[in-house]
Short mmCIF file of N, CA and C and ligand atoms in Angstrom, two decimals:
data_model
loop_
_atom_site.label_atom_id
_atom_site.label_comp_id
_atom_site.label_asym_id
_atom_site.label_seq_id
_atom_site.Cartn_x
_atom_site.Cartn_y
_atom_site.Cartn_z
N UNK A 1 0.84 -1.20 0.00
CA UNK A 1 0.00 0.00 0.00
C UNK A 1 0.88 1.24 0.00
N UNK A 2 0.38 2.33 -0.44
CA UNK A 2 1.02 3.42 -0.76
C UNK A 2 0.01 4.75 -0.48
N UNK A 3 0.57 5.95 -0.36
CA UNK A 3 -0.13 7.15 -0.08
C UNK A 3 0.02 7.87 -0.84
N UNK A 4 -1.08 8.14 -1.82
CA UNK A 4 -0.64 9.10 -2.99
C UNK A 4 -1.12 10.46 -2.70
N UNK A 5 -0.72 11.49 -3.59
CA UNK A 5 -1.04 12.88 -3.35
C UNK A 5 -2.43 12.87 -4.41
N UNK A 6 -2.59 13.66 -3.49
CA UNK A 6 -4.04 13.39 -3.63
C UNK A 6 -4.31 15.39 -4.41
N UNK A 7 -5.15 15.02 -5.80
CA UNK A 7 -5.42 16.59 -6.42
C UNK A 7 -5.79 17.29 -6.19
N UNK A 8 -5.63 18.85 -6.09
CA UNK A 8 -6.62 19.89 -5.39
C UNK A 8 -7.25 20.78 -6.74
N UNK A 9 -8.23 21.02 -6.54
CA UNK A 9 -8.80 22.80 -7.42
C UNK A 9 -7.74 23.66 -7.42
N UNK A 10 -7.83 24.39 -8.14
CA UNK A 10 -8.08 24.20 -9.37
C UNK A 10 -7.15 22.70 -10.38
N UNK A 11 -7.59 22.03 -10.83
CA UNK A 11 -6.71 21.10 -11.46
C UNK A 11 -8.26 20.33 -12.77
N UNK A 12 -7.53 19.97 -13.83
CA UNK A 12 -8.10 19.79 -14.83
C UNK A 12 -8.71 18.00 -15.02
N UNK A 13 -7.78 17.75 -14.32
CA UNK A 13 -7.94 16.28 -14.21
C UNK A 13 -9.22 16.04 -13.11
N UNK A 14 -9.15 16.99 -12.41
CA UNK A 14 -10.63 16.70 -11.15
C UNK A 14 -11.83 16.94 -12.19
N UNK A 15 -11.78 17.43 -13.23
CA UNK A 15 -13.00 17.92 -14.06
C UNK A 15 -13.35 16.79 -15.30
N UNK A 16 -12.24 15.84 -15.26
CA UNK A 16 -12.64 14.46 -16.05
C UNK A 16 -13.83 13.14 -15.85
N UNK A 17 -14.24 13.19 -16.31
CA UNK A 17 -15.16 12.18 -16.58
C UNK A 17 -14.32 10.58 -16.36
N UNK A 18 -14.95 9.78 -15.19
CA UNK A 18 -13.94 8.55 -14.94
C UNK A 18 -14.63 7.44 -15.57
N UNK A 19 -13.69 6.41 -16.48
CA UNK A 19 -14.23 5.23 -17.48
C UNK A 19 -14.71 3.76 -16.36
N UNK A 20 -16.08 3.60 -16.54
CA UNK A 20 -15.92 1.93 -16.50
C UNK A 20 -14.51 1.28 -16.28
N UNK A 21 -14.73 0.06 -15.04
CA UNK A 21 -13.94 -0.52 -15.18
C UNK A 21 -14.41 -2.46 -15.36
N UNK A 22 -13.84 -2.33 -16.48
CA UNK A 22 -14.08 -3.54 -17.29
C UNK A 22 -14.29 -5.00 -16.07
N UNK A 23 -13.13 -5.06 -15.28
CA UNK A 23 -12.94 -6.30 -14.50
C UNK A 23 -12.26 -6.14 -13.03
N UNK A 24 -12.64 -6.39 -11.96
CA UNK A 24 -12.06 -5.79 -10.84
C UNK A 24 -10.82 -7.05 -10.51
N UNK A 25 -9.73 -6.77 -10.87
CA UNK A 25 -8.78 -7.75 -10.64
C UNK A 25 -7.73 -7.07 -9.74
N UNK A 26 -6.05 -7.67 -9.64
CA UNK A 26 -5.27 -7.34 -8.81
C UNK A 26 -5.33 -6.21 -8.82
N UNK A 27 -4.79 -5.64 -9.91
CA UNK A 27 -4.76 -3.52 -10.22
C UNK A 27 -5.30 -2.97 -9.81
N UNK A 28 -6.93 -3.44 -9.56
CA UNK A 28 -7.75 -2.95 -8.94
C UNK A 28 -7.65 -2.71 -8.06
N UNK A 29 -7.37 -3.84 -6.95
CA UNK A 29 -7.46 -4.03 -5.57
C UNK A 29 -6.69 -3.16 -5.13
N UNK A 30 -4.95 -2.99 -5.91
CA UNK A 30 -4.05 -2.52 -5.22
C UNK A 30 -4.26 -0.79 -5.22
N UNK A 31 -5.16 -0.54 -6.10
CA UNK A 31 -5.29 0.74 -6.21
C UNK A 31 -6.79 0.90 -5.50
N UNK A 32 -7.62 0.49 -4.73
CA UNK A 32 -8.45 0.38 -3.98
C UNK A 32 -7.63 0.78 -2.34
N UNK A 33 -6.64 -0.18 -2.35
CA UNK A 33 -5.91 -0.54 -1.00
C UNK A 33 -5.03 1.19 -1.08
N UNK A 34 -4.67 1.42 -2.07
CA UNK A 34 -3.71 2.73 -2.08
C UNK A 34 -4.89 3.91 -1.71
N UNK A 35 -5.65 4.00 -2.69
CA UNK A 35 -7.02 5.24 -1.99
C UNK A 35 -7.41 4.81 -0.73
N UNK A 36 -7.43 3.90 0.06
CA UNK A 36 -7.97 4.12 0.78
C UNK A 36 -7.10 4.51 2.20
N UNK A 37 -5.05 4.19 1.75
CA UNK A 37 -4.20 4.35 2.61
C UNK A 37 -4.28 5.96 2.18
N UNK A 38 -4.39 6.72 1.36
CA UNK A 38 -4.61 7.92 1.13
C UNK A 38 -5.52 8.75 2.06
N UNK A 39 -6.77 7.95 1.91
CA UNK A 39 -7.67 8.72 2.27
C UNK A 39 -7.66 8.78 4.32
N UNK A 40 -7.12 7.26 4.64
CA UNK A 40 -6.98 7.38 6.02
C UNK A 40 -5.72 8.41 6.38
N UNK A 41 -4.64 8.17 5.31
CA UNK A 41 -3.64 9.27 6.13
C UNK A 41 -3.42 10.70 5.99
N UNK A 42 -5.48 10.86 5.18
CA UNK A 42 -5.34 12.64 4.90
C UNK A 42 -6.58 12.47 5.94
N UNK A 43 -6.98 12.48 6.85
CA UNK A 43 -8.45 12.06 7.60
C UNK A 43 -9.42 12.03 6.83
N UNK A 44 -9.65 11.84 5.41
CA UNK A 44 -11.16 12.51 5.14
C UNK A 44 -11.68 10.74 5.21
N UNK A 45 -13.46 11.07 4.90
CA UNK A 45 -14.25 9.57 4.54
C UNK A 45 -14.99 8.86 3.63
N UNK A 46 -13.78 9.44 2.35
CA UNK A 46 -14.28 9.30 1.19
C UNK A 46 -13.59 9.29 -0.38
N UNK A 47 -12.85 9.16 -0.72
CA UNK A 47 -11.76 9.12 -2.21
C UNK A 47 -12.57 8.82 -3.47
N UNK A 48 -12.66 9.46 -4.11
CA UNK A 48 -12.43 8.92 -5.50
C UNK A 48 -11.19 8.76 -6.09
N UNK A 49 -11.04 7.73 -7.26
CA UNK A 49 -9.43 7.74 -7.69
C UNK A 49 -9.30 8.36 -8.73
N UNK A 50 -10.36 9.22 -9.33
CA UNK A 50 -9.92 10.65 -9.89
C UNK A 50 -9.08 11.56 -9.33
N UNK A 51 -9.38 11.21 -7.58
CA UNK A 51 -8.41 12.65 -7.11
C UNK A 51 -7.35 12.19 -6.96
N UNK A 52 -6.26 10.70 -6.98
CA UNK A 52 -5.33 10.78 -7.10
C UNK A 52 -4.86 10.51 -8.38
N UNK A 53 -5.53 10.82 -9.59
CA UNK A 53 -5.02 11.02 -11.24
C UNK A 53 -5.57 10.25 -11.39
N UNK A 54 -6.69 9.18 -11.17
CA UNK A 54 -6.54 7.56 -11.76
C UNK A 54 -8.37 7.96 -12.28
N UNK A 55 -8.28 7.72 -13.66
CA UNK A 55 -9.68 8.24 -13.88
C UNK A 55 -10.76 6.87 -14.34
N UNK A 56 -10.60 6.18 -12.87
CA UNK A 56 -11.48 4.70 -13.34
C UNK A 56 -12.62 4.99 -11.87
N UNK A 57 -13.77 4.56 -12.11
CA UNK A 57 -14.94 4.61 -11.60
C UNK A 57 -15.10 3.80 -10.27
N UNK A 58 -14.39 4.34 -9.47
CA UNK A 58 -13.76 3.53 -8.26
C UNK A 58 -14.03 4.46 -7.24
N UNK A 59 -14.73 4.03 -6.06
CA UNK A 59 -14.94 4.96 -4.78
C UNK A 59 -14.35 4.23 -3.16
N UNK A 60 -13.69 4.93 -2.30
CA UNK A 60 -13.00 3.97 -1.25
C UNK A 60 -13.91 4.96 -0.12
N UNK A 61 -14.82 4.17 1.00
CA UNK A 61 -14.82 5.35 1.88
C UNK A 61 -14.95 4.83 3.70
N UNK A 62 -14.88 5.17 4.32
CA UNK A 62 -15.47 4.81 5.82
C UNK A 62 -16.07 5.69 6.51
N UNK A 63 -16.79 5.63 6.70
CA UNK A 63 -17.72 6.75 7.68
C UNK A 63 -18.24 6.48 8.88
N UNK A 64 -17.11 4.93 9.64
CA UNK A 64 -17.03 4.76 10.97
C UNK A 64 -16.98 5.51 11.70
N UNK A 65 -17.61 5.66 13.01
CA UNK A 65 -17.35 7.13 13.80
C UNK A 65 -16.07 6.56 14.87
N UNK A 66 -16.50 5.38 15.20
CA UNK A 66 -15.87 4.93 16.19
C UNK A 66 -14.00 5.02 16.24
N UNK A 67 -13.65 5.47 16.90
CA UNK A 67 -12.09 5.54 17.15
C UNK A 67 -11.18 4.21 17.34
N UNK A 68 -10.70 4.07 15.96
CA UNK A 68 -9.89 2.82 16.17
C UNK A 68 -10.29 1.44 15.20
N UNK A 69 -11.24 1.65 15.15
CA UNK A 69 -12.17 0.72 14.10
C UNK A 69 -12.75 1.47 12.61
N UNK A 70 -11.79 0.39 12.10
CA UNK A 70 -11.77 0.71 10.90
C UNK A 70 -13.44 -0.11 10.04
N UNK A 71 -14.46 0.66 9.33
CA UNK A 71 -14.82 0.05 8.36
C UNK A 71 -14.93 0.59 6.95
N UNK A 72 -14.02 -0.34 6.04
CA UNK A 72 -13.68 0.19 4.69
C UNK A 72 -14.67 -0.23 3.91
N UNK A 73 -15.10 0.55 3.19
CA UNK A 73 -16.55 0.30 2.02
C UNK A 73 -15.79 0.56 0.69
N UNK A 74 -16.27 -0.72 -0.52
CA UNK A 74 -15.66 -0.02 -1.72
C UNK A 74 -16.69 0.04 -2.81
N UNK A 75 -16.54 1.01 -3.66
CA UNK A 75 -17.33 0.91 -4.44
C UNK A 75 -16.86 1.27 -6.26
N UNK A 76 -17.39 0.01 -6.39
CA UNK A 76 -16.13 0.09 -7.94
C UNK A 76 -17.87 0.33 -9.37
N UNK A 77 -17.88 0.92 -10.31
CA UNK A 77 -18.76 1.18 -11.07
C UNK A 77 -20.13 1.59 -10.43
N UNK A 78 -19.81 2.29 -9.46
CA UNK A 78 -21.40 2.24 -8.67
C UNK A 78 -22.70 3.25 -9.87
N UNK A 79 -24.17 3.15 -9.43
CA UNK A 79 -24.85 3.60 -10.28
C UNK A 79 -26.01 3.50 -9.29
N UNK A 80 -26.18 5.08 -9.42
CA UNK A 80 -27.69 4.80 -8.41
C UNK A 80 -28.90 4.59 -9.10
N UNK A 81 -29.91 3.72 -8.25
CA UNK A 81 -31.02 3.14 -8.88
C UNK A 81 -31.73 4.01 -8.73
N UNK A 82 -32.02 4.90 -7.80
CA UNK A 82 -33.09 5.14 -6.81
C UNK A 82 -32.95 6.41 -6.19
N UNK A 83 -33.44 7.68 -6.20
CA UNK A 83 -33.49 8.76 -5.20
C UNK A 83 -34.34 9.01 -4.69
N UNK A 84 -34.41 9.45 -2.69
CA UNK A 84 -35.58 10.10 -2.39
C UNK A 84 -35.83 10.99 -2.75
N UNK A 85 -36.78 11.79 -3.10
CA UNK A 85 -37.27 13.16 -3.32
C UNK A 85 -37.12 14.15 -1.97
N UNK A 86 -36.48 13.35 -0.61
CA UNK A 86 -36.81 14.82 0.01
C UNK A 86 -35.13 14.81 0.46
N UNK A 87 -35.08 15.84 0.40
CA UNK A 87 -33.35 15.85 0.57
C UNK A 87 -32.85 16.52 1.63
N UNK A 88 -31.51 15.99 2.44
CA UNK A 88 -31.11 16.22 3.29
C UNK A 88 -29.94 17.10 3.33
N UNK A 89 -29.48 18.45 4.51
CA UNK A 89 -28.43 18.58 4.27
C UNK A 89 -27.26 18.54 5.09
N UNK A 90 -26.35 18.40 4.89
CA UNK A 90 -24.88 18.39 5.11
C UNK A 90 -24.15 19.50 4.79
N UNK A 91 -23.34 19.79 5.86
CA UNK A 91 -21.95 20.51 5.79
C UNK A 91 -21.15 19.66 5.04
N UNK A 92 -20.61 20.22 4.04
CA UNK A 92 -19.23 18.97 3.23
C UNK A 92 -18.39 19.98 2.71
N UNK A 93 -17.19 18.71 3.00
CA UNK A 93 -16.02 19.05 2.12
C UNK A 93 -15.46 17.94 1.09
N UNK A 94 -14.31 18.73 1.13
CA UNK A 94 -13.45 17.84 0.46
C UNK A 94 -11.96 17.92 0.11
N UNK A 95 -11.45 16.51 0.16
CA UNK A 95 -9.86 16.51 0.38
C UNK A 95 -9.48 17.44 -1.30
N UNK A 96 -10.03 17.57 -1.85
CA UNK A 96 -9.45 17.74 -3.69
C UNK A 96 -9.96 19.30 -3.35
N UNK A 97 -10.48 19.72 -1.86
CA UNK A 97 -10.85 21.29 -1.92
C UNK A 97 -10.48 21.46 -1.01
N UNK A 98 -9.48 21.85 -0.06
CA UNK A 98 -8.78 22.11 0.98
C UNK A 98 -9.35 23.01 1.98
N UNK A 99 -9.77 22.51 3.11
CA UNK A 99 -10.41 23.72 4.20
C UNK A 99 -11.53 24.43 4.17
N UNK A 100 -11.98 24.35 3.04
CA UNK A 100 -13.46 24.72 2.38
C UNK A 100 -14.77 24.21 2.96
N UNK A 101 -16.18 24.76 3.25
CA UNK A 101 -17.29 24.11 3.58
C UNK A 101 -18.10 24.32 3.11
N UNK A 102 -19.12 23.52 2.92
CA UNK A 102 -20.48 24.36 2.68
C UNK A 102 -21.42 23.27 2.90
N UNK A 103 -22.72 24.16 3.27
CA UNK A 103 -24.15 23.46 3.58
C UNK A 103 -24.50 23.02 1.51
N UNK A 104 -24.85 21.99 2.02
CA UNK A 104 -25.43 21.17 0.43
C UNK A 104 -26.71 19.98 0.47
N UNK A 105 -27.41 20.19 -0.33
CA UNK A 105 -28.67 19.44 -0.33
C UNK A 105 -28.14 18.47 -1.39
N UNK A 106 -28.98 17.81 -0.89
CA UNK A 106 -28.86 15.97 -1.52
C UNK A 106 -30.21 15.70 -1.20
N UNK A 107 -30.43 14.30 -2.29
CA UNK A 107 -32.04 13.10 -1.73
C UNK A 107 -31.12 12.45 -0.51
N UNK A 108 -31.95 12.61 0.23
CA UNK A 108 -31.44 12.03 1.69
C UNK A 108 -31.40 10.39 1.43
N UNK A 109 -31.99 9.59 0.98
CA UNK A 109 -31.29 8.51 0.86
C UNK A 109 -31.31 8.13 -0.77
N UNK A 110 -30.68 6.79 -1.07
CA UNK A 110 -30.64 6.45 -2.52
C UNK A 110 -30.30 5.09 -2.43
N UNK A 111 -30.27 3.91 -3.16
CA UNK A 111 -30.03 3.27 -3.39
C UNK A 111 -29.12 3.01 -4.84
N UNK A 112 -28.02 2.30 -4.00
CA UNK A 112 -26.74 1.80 -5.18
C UNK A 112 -26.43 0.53 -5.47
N UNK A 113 -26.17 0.36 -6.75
CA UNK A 113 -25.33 -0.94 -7.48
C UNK A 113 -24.23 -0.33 -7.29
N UNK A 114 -23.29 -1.83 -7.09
CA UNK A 114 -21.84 -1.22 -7.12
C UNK A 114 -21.19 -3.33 -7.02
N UNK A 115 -19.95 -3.23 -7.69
CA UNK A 115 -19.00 -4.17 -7.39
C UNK A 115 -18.13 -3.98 -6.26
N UNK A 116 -17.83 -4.91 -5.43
CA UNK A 116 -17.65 -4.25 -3.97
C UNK A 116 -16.30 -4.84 -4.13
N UNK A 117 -14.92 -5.23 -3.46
CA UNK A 117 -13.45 -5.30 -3.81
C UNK A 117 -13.37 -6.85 -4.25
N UNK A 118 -14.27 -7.48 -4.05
CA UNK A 118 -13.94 -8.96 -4.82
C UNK A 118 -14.92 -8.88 -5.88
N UNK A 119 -15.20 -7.74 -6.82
CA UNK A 119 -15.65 -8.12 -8.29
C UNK A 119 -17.38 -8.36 -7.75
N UNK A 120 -17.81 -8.96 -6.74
CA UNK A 120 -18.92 -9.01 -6.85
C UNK A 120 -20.18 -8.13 -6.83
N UNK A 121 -21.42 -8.74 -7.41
CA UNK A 121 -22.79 -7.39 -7.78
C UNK A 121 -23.11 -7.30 -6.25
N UNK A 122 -23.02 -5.26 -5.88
CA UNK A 122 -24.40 -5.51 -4.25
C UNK A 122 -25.07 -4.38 -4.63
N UNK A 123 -25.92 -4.30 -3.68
CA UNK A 123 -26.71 -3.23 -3.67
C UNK A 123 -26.51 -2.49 -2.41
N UNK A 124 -26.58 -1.82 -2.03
CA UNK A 124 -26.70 -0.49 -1.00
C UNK A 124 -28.12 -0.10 -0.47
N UNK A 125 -28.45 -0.26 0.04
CA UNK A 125 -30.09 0.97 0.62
C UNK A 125 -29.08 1.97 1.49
N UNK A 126 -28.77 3.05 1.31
CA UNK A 126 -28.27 3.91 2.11
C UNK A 126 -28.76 5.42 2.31
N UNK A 127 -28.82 5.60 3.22
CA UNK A 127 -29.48 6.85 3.91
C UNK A 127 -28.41 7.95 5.23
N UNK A 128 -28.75 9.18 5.50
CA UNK A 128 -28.21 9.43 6.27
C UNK A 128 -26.51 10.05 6.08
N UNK A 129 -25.40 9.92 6.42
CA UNK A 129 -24.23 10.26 6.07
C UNK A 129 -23.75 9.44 4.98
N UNK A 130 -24.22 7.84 4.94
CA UNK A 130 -23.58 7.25 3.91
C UNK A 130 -23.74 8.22 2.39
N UNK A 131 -25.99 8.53 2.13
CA UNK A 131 -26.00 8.72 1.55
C UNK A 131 -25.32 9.82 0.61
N UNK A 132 -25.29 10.79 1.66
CA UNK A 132 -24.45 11.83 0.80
C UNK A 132 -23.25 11.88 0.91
N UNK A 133 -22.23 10.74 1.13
CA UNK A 133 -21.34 10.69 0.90
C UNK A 133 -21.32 9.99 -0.43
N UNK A 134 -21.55 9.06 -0.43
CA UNK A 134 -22.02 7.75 -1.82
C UNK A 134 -22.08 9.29 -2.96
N UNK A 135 -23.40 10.01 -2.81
CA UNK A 135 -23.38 11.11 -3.69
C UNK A 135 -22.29 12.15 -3.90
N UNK A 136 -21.42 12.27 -2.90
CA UNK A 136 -20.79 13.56 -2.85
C UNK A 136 -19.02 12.39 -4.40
N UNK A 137 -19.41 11.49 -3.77
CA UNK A 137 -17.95 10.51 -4.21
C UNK A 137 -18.43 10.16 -5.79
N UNK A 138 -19.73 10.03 -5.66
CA UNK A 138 -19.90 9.84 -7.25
C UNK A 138 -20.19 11.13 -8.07
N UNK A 139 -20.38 11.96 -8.02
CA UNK A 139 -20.03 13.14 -8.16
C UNK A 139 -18.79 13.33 -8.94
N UNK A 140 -17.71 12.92 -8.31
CA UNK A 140 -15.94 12.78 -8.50
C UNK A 140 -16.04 12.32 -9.93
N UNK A 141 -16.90 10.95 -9.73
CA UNK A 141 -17.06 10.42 -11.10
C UNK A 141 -16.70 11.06 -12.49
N UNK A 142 -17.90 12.23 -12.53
CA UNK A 142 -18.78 12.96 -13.66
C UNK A 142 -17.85 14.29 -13.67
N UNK A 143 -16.66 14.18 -12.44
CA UNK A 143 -15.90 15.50 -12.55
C UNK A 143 -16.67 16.86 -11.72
N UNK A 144 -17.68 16.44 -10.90
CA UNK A 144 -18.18 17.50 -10.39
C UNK A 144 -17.72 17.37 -9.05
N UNK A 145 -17.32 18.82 -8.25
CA UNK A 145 -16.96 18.97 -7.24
C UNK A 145 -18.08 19.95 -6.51
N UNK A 146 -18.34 19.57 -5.37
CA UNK A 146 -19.28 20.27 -4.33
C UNK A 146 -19.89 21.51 -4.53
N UNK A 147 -18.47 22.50 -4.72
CA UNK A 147 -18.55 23.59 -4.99
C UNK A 147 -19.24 24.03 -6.26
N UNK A 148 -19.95 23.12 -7.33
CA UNK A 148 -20.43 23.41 -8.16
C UNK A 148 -21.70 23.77 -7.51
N UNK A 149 -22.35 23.09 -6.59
CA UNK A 149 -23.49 23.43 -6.01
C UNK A 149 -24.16 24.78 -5.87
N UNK A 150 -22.58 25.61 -5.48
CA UNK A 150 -23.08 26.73 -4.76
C UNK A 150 -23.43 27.88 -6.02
N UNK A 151 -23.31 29.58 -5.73
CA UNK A 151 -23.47 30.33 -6.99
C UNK A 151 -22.48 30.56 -7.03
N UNK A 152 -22.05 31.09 -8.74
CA UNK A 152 -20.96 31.51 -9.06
C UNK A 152 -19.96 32.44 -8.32
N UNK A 153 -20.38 33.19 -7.67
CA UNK A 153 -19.91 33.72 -6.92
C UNK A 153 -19.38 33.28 -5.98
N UNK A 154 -19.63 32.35 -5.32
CA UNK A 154 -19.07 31.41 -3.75
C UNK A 154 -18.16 30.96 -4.43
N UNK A 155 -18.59 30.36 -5.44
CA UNK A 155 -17.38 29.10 -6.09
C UNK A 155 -16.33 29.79 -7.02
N UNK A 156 -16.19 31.23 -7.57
CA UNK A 156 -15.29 31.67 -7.63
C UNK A 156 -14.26 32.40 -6.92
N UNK A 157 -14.84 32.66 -5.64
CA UNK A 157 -13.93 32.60 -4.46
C UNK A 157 -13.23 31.76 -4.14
N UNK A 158 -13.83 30.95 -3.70
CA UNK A 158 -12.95 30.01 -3.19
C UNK A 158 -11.81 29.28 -4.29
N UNK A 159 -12.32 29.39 -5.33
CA UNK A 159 -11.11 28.69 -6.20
C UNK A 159 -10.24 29.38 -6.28
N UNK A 160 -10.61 31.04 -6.04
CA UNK A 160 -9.49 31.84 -6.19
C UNK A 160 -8.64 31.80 -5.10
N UNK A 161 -9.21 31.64 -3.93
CA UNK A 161 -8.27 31.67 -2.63
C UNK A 161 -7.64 29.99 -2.72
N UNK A 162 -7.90 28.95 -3.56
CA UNK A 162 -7.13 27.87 -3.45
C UNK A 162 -5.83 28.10 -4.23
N UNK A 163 -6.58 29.05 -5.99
CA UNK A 163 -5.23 29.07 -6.48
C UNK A 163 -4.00 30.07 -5.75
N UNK A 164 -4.30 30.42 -4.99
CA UNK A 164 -3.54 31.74 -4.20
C UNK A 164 -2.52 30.76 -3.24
N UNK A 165 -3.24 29.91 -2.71
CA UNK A 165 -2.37 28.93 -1.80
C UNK A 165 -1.97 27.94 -2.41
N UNK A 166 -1.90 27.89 -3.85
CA UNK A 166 -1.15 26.73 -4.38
C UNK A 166 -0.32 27.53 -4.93
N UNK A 167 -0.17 28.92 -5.05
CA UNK A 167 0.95 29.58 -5.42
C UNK A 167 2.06 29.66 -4.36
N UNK A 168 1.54 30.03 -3.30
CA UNK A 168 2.24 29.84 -1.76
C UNK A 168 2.62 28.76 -1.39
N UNK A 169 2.15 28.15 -1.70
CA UNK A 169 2.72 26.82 -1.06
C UNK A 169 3.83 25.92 -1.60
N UNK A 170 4.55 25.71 -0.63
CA UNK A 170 5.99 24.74 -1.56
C UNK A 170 5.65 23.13 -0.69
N UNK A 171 5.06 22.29 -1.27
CA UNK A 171 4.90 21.25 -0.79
C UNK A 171 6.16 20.07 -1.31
N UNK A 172 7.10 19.86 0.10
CA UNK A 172 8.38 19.43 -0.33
C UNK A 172 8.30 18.10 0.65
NI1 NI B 1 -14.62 15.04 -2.49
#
């Protein structure tokens, strides 16, 4: 396992569209096992492997609360079946948007297909934090980031104050 750097906004590659993945084999796994050593050693509870360059339809997340206990969820081609109509919201971020927040509406729950790390078909009924995480990660998918949510105005702030600190910043 490995810890990759993980992409921030402004970046062009977060705005890609991620391909089907044909067959969930070793490559898979090992790049399942790498997002998700990523995602534990940046705290967040949620990766796509768009944000570390890899533009295949792959989601790693845990949204254990408990301290010390790990539970890893994967989700490889996921596709939601199903949205509620009444939607819930959340404060969210995100690791590919650094320090950033915002209140965001979602269908509070949904149901997902997905191949889970041994290749096999499940389904999901998920509600609550899963759900809008599941949403916020597939999202990554289609190249959309949170901040699209908001108005132009919010979201050109903040990209501007990211590119400002990626000018500042010497990450060595
Ligand atoms: Ni994110």
């Amino acid at each position: 396992m490995a810890v990759k750097t993980i992409l921030t906004e402004p970046n062009q590659l977060l705005r890609q569209v991620s391909k089907p993945v044909n067959k969930v084999g070793k490559e898979e796994q090992q790049l399942m096992d790498d997002m998700l050593e990523t995602m534990y050693s940046a705290t967040g509870i949620g990766l796509a492997a768009i944000q570390i360059g890899i533009p295949k339809r792959i989601i790693v997340m845990d949204i254990s609360k408990e301290e010390g206990k790990k539970e890893p969820r994967y989700f490889v081609n996921p596709v939601i079946k199903n949205k509620d109509p009444l939607k819930a919201t959340y404060e969210e971020g995100c690791l590919s948007v650094p320090d950033q927040f915002a209140e965001i509406d979602r269908p509070s729950k949904c149901e997902v297909e997905y191949l889970d790390y041994h290749g096999n078909k499940k389904l999901v009924k998920a509600d609550g934090l899963l759900a809008t995480c599941i949403q916020h990660e597939m999202d990554h998918l289609e190249g959309i980031l949170f901040i699209d949510y908001l108005s132009k105005l919010k979201r050109s702030m903040i990209i501007k104050k990211l590119s400002k600190l990626k000018l500042n910043t010497a990450v060595l």
